[in-house]
Coordinates of C-alpha atoms in Angstrom, one line a residue:
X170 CA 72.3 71.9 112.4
X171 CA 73.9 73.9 109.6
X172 CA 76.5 72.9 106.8
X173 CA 78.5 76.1 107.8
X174 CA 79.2 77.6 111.2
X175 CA 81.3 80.9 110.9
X176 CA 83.2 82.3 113.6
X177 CA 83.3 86.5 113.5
X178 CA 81.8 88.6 110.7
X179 CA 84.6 91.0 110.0
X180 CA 86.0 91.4 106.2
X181 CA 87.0 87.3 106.2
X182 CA 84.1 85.9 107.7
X183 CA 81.6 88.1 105.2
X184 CA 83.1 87.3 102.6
X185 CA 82.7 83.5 103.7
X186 CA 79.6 83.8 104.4
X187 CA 78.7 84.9 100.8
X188 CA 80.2 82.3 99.0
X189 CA 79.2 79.5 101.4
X190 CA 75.8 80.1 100.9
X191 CA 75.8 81.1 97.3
X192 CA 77.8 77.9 96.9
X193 CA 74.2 76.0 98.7
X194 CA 75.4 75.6 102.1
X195 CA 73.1 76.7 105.2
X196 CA 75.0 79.5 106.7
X197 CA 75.5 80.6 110.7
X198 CA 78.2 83.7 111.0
X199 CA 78.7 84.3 115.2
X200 CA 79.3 88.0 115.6
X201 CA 80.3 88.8 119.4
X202 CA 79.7 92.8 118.3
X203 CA 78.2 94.2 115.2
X204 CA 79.3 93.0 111.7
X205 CA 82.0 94.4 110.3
X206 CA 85.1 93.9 112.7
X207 CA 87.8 96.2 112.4
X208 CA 86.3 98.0 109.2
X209 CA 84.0 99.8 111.8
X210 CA 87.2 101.3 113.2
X211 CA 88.8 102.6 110.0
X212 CA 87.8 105.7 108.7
X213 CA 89.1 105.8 105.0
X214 CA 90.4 102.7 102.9
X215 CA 91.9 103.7 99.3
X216 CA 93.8 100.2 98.5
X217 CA 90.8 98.3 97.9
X218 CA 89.8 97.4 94.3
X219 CA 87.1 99.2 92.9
X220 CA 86.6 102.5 95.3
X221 CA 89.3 105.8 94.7
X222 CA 88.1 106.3 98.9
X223 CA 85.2 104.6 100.8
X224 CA 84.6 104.2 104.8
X225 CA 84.9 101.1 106.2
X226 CA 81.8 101.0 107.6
X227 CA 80.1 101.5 104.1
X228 CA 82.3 98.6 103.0
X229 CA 80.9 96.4 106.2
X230 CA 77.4 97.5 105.2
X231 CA 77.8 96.6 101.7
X232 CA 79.7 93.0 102.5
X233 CA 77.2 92.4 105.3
X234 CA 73.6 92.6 103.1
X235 CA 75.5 90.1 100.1
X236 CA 76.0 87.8 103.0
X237 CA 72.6 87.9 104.0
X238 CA 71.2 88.4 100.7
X239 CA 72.9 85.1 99.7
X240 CA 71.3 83.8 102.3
X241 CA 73.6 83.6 105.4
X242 CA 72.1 84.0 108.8
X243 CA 74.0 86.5 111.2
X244 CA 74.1 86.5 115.0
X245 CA 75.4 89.3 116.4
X246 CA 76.0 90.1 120.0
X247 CA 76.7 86.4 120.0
X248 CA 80.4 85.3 121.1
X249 CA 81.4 81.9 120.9
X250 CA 83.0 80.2 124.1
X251 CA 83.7 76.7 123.2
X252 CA 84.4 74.7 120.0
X253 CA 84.3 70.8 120.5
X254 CA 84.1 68.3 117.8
X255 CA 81.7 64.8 118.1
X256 CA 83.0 62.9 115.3
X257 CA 81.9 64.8 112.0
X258 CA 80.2 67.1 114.1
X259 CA 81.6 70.4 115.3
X260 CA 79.4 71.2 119.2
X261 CA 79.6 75.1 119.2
X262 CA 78.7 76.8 122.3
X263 CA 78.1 80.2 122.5
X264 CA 76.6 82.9 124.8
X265 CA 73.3 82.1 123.4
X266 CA 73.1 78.4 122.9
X267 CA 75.0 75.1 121.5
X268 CA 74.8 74.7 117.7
X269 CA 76.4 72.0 115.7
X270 CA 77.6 72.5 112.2
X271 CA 80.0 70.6 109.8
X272 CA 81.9 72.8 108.9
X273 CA 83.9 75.9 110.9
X274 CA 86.0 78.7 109.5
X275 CA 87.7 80.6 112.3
X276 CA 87.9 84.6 111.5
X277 CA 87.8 86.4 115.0
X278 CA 90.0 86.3 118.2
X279 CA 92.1 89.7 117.7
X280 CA 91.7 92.9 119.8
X281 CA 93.6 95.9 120.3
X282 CA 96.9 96.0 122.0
X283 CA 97.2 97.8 124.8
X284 CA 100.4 100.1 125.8
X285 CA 100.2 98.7 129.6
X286 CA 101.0 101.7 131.5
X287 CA 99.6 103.6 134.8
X288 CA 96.3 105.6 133.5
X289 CA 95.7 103.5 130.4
X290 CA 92.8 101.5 132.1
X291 CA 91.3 104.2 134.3
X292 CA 91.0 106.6 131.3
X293 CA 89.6 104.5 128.7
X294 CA 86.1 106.0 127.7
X295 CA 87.6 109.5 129.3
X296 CA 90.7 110.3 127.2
X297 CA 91.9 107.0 126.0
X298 CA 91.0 105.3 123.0
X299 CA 91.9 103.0 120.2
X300 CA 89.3 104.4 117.6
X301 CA 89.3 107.1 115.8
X302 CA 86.4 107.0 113.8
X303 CA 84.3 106.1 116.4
X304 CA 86.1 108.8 119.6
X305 CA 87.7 111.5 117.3
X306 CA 84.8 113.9 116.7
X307 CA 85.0 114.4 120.5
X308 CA 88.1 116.2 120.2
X309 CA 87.4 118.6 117.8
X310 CA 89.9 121.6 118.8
X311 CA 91.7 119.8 120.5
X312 CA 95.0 118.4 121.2
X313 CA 96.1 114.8 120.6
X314 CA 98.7 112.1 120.7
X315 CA 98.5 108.9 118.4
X316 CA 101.1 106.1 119.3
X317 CA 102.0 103.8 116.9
X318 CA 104.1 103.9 113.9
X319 CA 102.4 101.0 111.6
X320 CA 99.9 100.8 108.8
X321 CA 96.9 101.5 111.6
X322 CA 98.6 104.6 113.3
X323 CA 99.4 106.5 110.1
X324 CA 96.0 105.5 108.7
X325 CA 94.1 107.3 111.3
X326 CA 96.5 110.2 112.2
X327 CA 95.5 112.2 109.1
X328 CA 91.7 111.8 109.8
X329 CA 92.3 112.7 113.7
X330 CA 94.8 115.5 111.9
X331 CA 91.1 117.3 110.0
X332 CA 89.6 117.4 113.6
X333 CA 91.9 118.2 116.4
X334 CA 94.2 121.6 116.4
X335 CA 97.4 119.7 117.0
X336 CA 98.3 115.8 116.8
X337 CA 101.7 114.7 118.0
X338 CA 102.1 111.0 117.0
X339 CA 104.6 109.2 119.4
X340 CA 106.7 106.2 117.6
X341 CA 109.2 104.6 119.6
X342 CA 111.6 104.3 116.6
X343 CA 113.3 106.4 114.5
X344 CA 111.6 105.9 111.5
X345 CA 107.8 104.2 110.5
X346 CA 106.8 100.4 109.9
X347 CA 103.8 101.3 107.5
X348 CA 103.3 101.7 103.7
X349 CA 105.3 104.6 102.0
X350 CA 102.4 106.3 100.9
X351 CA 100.7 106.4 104.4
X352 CA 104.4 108.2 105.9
X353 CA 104.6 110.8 102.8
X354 CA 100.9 111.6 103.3
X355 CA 101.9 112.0 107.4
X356 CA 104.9 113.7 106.9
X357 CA 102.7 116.3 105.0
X358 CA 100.5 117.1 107.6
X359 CA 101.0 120.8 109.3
X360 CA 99.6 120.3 112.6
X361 CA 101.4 116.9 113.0
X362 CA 104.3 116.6 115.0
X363 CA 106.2 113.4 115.1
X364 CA 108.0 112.8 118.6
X365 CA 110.7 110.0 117.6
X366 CA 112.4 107.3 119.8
X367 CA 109.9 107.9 122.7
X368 CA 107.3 105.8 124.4
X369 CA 104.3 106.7 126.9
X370 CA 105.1 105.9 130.6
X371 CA 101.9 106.8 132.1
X372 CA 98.7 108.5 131.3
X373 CA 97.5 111.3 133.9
X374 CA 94.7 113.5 134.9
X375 CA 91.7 114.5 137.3
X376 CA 88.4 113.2 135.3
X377 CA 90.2 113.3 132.1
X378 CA 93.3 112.9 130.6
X379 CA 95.5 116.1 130.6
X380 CA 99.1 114.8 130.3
X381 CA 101.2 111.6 129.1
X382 CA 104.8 111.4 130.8
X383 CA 106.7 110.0 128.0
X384 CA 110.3 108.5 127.4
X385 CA 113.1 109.4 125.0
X386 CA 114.5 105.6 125.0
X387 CA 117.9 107.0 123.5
X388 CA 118.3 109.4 126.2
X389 CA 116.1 108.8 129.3
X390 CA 114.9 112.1 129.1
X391 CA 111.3 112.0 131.0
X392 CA 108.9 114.8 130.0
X393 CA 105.4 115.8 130.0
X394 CA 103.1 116.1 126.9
X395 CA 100.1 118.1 127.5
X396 CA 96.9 116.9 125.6
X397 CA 93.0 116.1 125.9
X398 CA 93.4 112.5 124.6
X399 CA 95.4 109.7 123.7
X400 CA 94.8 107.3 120.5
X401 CA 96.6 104.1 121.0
X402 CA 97.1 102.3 117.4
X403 CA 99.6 99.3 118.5
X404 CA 98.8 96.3 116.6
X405 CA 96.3 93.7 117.3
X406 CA 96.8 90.2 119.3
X407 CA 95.2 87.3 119.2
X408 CA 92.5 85.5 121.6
X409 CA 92.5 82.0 120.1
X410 CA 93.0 79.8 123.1
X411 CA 89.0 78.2 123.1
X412 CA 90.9 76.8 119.4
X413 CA 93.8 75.4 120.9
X414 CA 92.9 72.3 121.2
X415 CA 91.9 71.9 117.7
X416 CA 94.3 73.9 115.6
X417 CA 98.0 74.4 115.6
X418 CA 99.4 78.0 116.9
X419 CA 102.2 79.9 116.1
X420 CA 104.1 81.3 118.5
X421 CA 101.9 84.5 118.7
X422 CA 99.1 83.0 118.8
X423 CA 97.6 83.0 115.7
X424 CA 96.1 80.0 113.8
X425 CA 98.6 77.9 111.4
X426 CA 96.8 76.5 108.0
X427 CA 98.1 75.5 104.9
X428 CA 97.3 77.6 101.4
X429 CA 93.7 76.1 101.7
X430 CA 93.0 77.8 104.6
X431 CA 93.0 74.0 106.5
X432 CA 93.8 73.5 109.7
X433 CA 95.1 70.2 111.3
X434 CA 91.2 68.9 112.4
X435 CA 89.1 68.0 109.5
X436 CA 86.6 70.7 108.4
X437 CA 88.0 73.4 110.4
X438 CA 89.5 76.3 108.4
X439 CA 90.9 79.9 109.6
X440 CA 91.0 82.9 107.2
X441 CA 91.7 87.0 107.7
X442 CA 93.7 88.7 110.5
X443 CA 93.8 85.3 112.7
X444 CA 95.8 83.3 110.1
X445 CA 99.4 82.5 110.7
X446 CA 101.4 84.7 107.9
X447 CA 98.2 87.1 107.0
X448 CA 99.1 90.2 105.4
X449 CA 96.4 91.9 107.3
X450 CA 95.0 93.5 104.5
X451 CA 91.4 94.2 103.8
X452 CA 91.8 92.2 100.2
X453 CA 93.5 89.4 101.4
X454 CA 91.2 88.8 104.2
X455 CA 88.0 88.5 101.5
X456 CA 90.5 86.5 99.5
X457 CA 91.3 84.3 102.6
X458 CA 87.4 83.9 102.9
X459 CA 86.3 82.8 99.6
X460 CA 89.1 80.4 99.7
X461 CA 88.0 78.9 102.9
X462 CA 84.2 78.8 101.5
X463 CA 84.8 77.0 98.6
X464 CA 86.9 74.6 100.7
X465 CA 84.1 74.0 103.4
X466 CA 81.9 73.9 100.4
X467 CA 84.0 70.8 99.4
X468 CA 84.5 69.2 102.4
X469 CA 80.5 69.5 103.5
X470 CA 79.7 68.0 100.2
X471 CA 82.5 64.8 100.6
X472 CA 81.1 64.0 104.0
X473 CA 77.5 64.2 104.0
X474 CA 76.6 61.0 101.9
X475 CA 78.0 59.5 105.2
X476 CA 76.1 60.7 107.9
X477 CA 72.2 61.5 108.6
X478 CA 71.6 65.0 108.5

């Protein structure tokens, strides 16, 4: 039994876990990977308060040992596979067990979107990939394509840019979604090429990728782009439907709450990337977590003067 169960230990759920137990509460954080989420995946954050540049694994180290330090337990390699509630009680079933806490904040379910085409699925691991932090140094000298045209892509496309002799970075638009700063710092680049208005209709090659056939989508024009891999930075989407019976969903999936980071069931809160109307930014996501702490925190404390424990 514990006062707090935590679903996903990325930036959101950390930070929960920190003030939860700081705040007294016994403290359970399910971790289906390693802590840290998608600060694993990003090489080099400069927006958040206090560091000029840090990794975002140093910031996943640093958020994880407060978290534990305070006094939160963390499973990882630990996914969750059902959420049912038992009156007060929240029954969590996982790979490992069934726990039952009173409390749950929700801050997993996304994963990388994938481009869908011929070769994407037969390459991954051998061309393909959707990290550069943890694939890039396997291309050093070589030739790459990034696809994507959002905060992600143009973050990564200057640390693939120090490693590889050539990038191209494939957008299917004619101009980028992401922060200004991210584009001028792009646009700079020398051995970046941007390839406008064009998408990736299949991935090809023997035991390795060698060549994308992509698609001018203003002119039809098909062509082949010759390169040793392929860094797919799309968005993210959501896996939230073990919480659909329990929370409300927009219409992409992710979780709806109100400015409390409250759901529609009683002592279930979502915070981070999974929220309806998240900014999906690093700070707001810690923000998002220590609002949904001191919320649990509130709601554990009104409801446990009427039931044993």
């Amino acid at each position: 039994m514990y006062d707090c169960a935590i679903v996903g230990a990325g930036a959101a759920g950390l930070t929960a876990a920190m003030y939860a137990a700081r705040l007294g509460l016994s403290v359970i954080v399910f971790e289906k990977q390693l802590p840290g989420g998608q600060l694993l995946l990003t090489n080099e954050i400069e927006n958040y308060p206090g560091y000029i540049s840090v990794s975002g694994p140093q910031i996943a180290d640093i958020m994880t040992k407060q978290a534990q330090i305070a006094g939160a337990k963390i499973n990882t390699l630990e996914e969750v596979e059902q959420i049912k509630t038992d009156g007060v009680l929240i029954n969590i079933t996982t790979s490992n067990g069934v726990y039952k806490s009173l409390s749950l904040i929700i801050t997993a379910g996304m994963t990388h979107k994938k481009l869908n085409v011929p070769g994407e699925q037969e390459f991954a691991g051998r061309g393909v990939s959707y990290c550069a932090l943890c694939d890039g140094p396997f291309f050093k000298g070589k030739v790459l394509a990034v696809v994507g045209g959002g905060n992600s892509a143009l973050q990564e496309t200057p640390y693939l840019a120090n490693i590889a002799k050539k990038v191209y970075l494939i957008h299917r638009r004619d101009q980028f979604r992401g922060f200004k700063y991210l584009q001028d710092k792009v646009l700079g680049l020398p051995n970046v090429e941007i390839i406008w208005n064009t998408i990736v209709e299949e991935i090809k090659g023997n035991n390795s990728v060698d060549h994308l056939v992509i698609r001018n989508v203003k002119t039809g024009e098909i062509s082949k782009l010759f390169v040793d891999g392929i860094f797919i930075f799309i968005g993210f989407e959501t896996k939230t439907g073990i919480y659909k019976d329990l929370v409300d969903l927009d219409e992409y999936g992710f979780i709806k709450t109100d400015e409390h980071m409250r759901t529609r069931t009683d002592g279930i809160f979502a915070a981070g990337d999974v929220r309806s109307g998240s900014e999906k930014q690093l700070v707001t996501s810690a923000s998002d977590g220590a609002i949904a702490a001191i919320r649990a925190f509130e709601y554990v404390k009104s409801i446990k003067d009427k039931i044993a424990v």
